[in-house]
GROMACS .gro file of C-alpha atoms in nm:
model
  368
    1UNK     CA    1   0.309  -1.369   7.874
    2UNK     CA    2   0.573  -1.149   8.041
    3UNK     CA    3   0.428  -1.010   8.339
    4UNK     CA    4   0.324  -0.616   8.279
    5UNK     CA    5   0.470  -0.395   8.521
    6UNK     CA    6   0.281  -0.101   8.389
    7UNK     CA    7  -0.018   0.045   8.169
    8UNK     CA    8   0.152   0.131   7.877
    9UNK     CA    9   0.251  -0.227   7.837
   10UNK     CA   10  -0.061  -0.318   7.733
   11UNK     CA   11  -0.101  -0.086   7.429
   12UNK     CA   12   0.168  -0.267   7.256
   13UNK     CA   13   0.062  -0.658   7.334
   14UNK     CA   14  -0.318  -0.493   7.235
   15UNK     CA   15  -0.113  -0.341   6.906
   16UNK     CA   16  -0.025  -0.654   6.812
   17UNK     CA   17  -0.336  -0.876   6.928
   18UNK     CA   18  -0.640  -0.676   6.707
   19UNK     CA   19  -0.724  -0.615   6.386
   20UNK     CA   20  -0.583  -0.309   6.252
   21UNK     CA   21  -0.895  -0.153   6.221
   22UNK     CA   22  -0.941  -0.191   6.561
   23UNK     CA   23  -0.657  -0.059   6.697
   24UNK     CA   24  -0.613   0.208   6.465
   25UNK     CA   25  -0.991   0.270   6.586
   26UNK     CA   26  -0.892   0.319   6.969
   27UNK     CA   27  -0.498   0.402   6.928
   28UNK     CA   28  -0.566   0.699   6.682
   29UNK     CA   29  -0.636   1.122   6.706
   30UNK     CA   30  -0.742   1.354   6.436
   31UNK     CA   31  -0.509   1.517   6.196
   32UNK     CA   32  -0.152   1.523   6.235
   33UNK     CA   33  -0.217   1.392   6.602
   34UNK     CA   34  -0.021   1.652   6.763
   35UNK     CA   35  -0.257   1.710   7.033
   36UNK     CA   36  -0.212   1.281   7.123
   37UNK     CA   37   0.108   1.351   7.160
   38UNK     CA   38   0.109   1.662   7.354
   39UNK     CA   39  -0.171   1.510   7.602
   40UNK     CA   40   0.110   1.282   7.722
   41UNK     CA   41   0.421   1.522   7.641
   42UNK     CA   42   0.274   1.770   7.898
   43UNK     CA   43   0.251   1.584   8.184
   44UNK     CA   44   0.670   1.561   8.188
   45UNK     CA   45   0.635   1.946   8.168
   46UNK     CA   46   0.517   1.937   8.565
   47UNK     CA   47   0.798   1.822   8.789
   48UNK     CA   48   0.764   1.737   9.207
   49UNK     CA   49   0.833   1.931   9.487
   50UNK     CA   50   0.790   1.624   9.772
   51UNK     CA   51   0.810   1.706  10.139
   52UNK     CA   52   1.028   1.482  10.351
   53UNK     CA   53   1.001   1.337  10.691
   54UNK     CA   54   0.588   1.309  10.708
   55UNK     CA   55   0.418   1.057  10.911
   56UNK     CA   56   0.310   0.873  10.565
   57UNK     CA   57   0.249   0.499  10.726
   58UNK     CA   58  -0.130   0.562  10.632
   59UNK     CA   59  -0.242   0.678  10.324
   60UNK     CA   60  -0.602   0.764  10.275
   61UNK     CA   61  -0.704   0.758   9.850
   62UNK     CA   62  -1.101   0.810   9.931
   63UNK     CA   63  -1.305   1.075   9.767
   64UNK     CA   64  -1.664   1.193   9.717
   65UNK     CA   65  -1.812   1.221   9.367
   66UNK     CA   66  -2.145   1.366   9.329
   67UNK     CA   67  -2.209   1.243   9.627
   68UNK     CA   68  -2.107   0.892   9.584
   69UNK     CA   69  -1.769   0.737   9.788
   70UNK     CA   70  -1.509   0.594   9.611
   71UNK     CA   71  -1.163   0.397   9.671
   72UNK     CA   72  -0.982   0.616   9.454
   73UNK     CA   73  -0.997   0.956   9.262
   74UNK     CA   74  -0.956   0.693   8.885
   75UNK     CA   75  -1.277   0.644   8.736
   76UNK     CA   76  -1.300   0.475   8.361
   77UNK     CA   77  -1.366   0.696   8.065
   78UNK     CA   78  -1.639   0.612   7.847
   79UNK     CA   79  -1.521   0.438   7.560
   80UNK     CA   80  -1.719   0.291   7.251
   81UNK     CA   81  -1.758  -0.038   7.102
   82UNK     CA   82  -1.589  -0.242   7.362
   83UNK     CA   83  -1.672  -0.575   7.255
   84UNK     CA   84  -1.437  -0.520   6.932
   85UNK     CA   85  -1.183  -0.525   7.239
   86UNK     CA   86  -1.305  -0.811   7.387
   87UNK     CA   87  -1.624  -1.042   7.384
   88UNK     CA   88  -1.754  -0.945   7.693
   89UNK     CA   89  -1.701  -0.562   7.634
   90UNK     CA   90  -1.844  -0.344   7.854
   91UNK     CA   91  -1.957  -0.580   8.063
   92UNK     CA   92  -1.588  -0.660   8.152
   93UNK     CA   93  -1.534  -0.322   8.232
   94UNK     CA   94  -1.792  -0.306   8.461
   95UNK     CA   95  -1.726  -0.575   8.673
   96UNK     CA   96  -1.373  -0.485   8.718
   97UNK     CA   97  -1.451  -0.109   8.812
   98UNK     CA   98  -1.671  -0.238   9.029
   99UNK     CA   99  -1.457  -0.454   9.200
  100UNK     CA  100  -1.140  -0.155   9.234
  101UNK     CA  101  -1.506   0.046   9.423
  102UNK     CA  102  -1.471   0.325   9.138
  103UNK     CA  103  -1.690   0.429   8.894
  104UNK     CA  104  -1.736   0.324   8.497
  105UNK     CA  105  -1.890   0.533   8.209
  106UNK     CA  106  -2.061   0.394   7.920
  107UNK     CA  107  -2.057   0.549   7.617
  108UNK     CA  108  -2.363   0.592   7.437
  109UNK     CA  109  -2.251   0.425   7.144
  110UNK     CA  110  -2.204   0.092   7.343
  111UNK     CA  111  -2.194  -0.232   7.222
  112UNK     CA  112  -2.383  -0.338   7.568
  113UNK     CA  113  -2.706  -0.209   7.668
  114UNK     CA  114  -2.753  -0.012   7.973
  115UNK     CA  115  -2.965  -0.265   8.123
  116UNK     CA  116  -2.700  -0.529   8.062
  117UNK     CA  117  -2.446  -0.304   8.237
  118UNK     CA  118  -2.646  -0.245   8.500
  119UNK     CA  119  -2.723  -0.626   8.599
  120UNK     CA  120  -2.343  -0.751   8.589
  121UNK     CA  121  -2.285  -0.627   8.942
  122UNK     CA  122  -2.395  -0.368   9.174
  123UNK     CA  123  -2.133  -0.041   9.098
  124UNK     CA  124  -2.164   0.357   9.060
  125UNK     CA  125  -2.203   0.452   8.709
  126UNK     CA  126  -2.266   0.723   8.485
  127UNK     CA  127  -2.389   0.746   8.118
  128UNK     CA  128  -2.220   0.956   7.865
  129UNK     CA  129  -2.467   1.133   7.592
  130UNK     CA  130  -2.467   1.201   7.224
  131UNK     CA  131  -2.744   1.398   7.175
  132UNK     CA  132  -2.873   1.249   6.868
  133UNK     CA  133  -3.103   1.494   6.610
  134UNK     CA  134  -3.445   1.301   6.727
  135UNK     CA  135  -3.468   1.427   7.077
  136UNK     CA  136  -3.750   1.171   7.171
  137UNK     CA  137  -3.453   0.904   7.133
  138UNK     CA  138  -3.226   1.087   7.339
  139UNK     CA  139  -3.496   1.166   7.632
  140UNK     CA  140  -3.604   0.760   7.628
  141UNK     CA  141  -3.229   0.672   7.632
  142UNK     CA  142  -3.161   0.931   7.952
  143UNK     CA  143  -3.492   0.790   8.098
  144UNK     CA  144  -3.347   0.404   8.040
  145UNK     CA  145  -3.022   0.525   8.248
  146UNK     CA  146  -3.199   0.650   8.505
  147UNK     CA  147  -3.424   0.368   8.533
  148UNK     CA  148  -3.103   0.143   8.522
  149UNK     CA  149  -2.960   0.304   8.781
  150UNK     CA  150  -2.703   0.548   8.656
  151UNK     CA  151  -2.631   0.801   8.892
  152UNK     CA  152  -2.508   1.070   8.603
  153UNK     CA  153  -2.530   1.212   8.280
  154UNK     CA  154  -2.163   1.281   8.093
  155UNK     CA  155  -2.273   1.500   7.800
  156UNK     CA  156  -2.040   1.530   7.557
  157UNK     CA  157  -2.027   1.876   7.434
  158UNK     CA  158  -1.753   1.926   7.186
  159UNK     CA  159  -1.881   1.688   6.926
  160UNK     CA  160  -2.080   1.868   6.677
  161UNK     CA  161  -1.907   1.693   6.421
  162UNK     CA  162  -1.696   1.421   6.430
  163UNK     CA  163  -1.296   1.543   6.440
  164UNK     CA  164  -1.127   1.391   6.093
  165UNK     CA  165  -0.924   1.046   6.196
  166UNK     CA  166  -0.722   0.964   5.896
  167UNK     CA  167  -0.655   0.615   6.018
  168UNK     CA  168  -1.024   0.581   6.010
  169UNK     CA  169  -1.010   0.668   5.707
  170UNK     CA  170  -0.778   0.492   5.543
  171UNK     CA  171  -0.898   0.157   5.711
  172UNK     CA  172  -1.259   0.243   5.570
  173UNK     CA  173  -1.369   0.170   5.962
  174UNK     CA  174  -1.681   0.000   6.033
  175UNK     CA  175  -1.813  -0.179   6.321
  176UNK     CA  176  -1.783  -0.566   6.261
  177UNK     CA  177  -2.125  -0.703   6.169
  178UNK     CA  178  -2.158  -0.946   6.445
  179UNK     CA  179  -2.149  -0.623   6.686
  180UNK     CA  180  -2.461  -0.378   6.736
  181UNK     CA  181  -2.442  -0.006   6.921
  182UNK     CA  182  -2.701  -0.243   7.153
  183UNK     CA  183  -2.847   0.121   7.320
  184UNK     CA  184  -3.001   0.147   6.896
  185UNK     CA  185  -3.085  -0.204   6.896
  186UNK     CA  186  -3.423  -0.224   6.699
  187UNK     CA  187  -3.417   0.127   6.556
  188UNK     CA  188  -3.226   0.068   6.245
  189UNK     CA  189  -2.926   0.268   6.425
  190UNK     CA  190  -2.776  -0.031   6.603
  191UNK     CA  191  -2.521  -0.063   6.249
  192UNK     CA  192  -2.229   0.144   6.115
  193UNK     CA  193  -2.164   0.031   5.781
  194UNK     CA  194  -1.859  -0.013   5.521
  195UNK     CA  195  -1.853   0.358   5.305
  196UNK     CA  196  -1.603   0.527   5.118
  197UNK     CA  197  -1.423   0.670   5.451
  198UNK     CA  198  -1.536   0.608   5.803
  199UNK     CA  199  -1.819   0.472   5.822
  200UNK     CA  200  -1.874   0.654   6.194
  201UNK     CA  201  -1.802   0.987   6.040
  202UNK     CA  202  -2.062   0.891   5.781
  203UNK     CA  203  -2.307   0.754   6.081
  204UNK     CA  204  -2.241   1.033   6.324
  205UNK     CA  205  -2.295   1.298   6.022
  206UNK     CA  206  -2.607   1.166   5.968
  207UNK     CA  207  -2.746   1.142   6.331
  208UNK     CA  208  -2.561   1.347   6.569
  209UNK     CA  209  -2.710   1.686   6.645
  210UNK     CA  210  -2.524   1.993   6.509
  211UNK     CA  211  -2.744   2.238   6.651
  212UNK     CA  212  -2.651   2.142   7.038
  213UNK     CA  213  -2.595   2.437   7.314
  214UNK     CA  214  -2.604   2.583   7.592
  215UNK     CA  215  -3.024   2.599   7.615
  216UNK     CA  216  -3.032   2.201   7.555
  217UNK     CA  217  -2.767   2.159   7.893
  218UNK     CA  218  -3.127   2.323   8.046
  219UNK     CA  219  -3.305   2.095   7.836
  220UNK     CA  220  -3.182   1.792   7.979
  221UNK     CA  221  -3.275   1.915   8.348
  222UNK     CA  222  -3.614   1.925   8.245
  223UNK     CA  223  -3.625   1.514   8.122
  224UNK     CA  224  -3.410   1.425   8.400
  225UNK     CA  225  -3.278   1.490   8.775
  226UNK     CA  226  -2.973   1.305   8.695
  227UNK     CA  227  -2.639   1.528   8.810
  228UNK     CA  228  -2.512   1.649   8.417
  229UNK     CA  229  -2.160   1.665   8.339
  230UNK     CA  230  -2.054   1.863   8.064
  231UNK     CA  231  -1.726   1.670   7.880
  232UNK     CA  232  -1.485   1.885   7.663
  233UNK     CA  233  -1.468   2.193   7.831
  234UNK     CA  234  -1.100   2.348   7.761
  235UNK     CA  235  -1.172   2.774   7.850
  236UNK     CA  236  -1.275   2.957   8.158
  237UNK     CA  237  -1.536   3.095   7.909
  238UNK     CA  238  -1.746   2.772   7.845
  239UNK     CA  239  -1.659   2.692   8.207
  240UNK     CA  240  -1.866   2.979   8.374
  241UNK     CA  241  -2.135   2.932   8.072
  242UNK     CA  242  -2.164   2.551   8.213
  243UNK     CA  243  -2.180   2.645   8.599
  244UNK     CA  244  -2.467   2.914   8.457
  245UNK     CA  245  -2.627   2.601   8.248
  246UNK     CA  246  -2.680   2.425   8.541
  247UNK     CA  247  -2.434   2.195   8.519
  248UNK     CA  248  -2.256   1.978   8.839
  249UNK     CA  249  -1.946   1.927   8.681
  250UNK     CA  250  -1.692   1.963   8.465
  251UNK     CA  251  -1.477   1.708   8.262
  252UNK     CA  252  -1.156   1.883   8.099
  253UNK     CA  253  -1.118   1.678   7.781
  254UNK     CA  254  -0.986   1.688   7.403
  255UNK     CA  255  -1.177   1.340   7.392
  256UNK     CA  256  -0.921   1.195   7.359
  257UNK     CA  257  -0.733   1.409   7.081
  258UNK     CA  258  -0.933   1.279   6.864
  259UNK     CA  259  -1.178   1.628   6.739
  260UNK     CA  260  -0.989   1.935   6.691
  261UNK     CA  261  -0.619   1.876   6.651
  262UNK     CA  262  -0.379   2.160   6.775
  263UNK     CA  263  -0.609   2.231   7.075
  264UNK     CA  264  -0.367   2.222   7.461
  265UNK     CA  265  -0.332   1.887   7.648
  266UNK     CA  266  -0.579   1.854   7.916
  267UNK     CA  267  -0.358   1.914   8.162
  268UNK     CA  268  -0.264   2.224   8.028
  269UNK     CA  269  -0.642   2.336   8.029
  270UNK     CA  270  -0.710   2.258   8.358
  271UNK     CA  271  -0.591   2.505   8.588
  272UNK     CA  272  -0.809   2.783   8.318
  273UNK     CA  273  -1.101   2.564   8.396
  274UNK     CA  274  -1.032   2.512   8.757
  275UNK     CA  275  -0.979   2.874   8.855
  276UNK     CA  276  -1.302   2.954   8.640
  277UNK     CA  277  -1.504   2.703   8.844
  278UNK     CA  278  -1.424   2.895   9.136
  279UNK     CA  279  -1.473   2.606   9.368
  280UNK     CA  280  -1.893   2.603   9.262
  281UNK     CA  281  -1.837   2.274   9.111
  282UNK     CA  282  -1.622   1.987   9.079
  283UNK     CA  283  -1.395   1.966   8.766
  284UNK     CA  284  -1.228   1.669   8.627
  285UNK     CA  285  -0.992   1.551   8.384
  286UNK     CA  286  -0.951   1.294   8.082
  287UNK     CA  287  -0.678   1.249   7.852
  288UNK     CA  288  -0.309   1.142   7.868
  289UNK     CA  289  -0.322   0.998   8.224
  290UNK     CA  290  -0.080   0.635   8.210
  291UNK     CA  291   0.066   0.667   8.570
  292UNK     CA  292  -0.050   0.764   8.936
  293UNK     CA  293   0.198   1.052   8.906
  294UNK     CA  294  -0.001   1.201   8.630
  295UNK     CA  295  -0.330   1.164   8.851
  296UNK     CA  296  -0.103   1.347   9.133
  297UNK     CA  297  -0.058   1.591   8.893
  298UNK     CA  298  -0.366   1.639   8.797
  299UNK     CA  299  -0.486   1.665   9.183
  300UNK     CA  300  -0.230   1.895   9.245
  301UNK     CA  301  -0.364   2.160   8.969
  302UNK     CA  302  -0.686   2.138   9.118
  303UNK     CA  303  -0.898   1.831   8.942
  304UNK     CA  304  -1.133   1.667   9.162
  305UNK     CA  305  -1.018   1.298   9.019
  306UNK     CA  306  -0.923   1.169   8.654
  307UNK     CA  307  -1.061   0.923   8.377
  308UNK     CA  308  -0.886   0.699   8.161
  309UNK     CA  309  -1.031   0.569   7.885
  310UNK     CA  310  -0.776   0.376   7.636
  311UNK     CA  311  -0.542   0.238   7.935
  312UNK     CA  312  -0.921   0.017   7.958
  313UNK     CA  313  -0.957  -0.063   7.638
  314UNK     CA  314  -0.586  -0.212   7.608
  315UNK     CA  315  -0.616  -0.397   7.902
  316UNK     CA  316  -0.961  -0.543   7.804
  317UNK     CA  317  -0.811  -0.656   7.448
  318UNK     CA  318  -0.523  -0.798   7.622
  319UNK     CA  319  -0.696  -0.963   7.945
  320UNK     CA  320  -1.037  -0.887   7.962
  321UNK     CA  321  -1.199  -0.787   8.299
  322UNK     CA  322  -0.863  -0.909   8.442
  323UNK     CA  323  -0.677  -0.661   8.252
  324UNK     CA  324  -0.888  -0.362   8.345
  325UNK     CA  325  -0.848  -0.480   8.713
  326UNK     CA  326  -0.504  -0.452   8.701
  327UNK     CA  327  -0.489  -0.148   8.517
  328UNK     CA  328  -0.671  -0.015   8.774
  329UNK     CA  329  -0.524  -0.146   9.065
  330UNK     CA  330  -0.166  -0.038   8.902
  331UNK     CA  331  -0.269   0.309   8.866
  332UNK     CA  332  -0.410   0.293   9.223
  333UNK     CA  333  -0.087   0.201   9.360
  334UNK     CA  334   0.109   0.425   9.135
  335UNK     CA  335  -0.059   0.714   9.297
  336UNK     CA  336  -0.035   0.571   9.654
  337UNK     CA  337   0.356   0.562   9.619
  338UNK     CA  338   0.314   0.901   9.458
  339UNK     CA  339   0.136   1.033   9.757
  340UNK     CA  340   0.395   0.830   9.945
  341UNK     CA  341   0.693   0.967   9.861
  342UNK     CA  342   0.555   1.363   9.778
  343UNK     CA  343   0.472   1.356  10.221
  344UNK     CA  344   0.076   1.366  10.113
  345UNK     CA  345  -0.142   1.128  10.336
  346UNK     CA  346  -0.512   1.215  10.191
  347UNK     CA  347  -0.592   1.353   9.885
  348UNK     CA  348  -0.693   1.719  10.063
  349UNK     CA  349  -0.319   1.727  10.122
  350UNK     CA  350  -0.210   1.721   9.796
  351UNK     CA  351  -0.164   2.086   9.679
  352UNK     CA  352  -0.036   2.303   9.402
  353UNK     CA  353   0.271   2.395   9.634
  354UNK     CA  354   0.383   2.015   9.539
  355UNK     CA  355   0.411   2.053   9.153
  356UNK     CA  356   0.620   2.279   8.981
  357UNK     CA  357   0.483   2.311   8.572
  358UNK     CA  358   0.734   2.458   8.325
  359UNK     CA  359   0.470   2.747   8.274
  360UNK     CA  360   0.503   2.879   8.652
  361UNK     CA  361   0.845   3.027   8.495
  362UNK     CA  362   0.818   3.173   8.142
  363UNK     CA  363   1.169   3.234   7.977
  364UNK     CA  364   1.232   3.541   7.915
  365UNK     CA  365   1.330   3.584   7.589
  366UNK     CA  366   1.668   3.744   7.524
  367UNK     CA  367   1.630   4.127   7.305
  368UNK     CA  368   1.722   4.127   6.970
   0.00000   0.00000   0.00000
C-alpha cells in the first residue's frame, strides 16, 4: 500500500475496500448534501494570521476535559456500527484512542457492548445517548455506562427523527446479519432489518423518542451524576437553554450533515454558541475537521477541543486499530506544526487574533 501522508487518504482506499452499503452508510449526508460539503468548504473560509520569531522549541498540546487530562484537544466522535468497518470495531477504536491518551465515544447504537469497551484497555470515555421511547431501557443503559466506567453522557439532541439519507435509501441499508447493536443484545432491538428504504430510518422511527426536551436533559441528572453533554447545538438560543438544563457542555454538531440539510457548517456555528456559553461551560466541535489546521481553527474561535468521527471509521476499514492510531497521531502532529508555525506554544495561546474568517469582513454590496 502507498504510504498515507494524510487523513483524507483513507476515505478513498476505505471507498474502494467496503461494500457499498457500507460506505454509502458512513460517507453519506441527508438531502442534496450541501451541508457535507459546506462542513469542509468553510474551514478554507478562515485564513492565518501567524506571529513570527516566538520561542516555539516546546510545544505544549495538553488540555483538561471535564476534568480529565489529555495529550491532545482530538477526541473520537461516536460513530455506529463499527464492526461493518472492521471486525474488531469499536474495540479497535478504543485501544488506539487509548494509546494517542485521548478520549473515545461510543455510540449507543454500537456493535460492541459497553462492557466490552470498557475491558480492552484502561482509557477516558464517554457514552453518547439515544433516548429510546422506553425510558427504563435508556436509564439501565446510562446505569451500565456508569458502572463501566464512562466518565460522560453525549446526548444527542437533534435527532427526533432520523434526517432523510437517500443513499440509504437507495441501497435499502441494513445492518449485516452477522452484526448486533450489542448495547440491545437480548431485547429483540439488537437487529435492523432489510425494508423498503432504510431499514435504520424504519428502526429509529419505531424506537427513538420524538417527544425529547429540555425537561428530560433534567431527567437524566436525576438517574445519573455522569457530566451530560448536549450534541447538536447550532444557536445561542438552545445554547443558554442547555447551560439552564444543567448541562456541562456543549458539542457544536450537524451530526455529521447527515439530519437537516441546509443548516451552517459547524464551524460557522461555533462562535454563536461560544459567545452564548459565556465561558460557563466548555463547548466543542464535530464535523468537517481532516487536518490539525482545522482543529487550530476551531481553537482559535473559541472550542474547547474537536471530534472526528468518519476520519475513524476510514482508517479502521482501511487498517484497523493501526489506522485510527495514525489518524490520530497525524492529526496530532498536524496541529503541532500548526501551532508551530502560527508562534502558539500551548493551546491558551492560541487566540482569535490568529484567524482571520471571511465573515470578519462582509462585502459591501455595490447600490443599484
Amino acid at each position: 500500500m502507498e504510504m498515507i501522508t494524510n487523513v483524507s487518504e483513507y476515505e478513498v482506499i476505505a471507498k474502494e475496500k467496503l461494500p457499498k452499503m457500507v460506505y454509502d452508510y458512513y460517507a453519506s449526508g441527508a438531502e442534496d448534501q450541501w451541508t457535507l460539503k459546506e462542513n469542509r468548504n468553510a474551514f478554507s473560509r478562515i485564513l492565518f494570521r501567524p506571529r513570527i520569531l516566538i520561542d516555539v522549541s516546546k510545544i505544549n498540546m495538553m488540555t483538561t476535559i471535564l476534568g480529565f487530562r489529555i495529550s491532545m484537544p482530538i477526541m473520537v466522535a461516536p460513530t455506529a456500527m463499527q464492526k461493518m468497518a472492521h471486525p474488531e470495531g469499536e474495540c479497535a477504536t478504543a485501544r488506539a484512542a487509548s494509546d494517542a491518551g485521548t478520549i473515545m465515544t461510543l455510540s449507543t447504537y454500537a456493535n460492541s457492548s459497553v462492557e466490552e469497551v470498557a475491558s480492552t484497555r484502561s482509557g477516558i470515555r464517554f457514552f453518547q445517548l439515544y433516548v429510546h421511547k422506553d425510558r427504563n431501557l435508556v436509564a439501565q443503559l446510562v446505569r451500565r455506562a456508569e458502572r463501566a466506567g464512562f466518565k460522560a453522557i453525549a446526548l444527542t439532541a437533534d435527532t427526533p427523527r432520523l434526517g432523510r439519507r437517500e443513499a440509504d435509501i437507495k441501497n435499502r441499508f441494513n445492518l449485516p446479519p452477522y452484526l448486533t447493536l450489542k448495547n440491545f443484545e437480548g431485547l429483540d432491538l439488537g437487529k435492523i432489518d432489510k425494508t423498503d428504504d432504510s431499514g435504520l430510518a424504519s428502526y429509529a422511527a419505531n424506537q427513538i423518542d420524538q417527544s425529547l426536551s429540555w425537561k428530560d436533559v433534567k431527567w437524566l441528572q436525576t438517574i445519573t451524576s455522569l457530566p451530560i453533554l448536549v450534541k447538536g447545538v447550532l444557536t445561542a438560543e438552545d445554547t443558554k437553554l442547555a447551560i439552564e438544563a444543567g448541562a456541562a457542555g456543549i458539542i457544536v454538531s450537524n451530526h455529521g450533515a447527515r439530519q437537516l440539510d441546509y443548516v451552517p457548517a459547524t464551524i460557522m456555528a461555533l462562535e454563536e454558541v461560544v459567545k452564548a456559553a459565556q465561558g460557563k461551560v466548555p463547548v466543542f466541535l464535530d464535523g468537517g475537521v481532516r487536518r490539525g489546521t482545522d482543529v487550530f481553527k476551531a481553537l482559535a474561535l473559541g472550542a474547547s477541543g474537536v471530534f472526528i468521527g468518519r476520519p475513524v471509521v476510514f482508517a479502521l476499514a482501511v487498517d484497523g486499530e493501526a489506522g485510527v492510531r495514525k489518524v490520530l497521531q497525524m492529526l496530532h502532529d498536524e496541529l503541532e506544526l500548526t501551532m508551530a508555525l502560527s508562534g502558539c506554544r500551548s493551546l491558551k495561546e492560541i487566540t482569535r487574533n490568529h484567524v482571520v474568517a471571511d465573515w470578519d469582513h462582509p462585502r459591501v454590496l455595490p447600490r443599484l
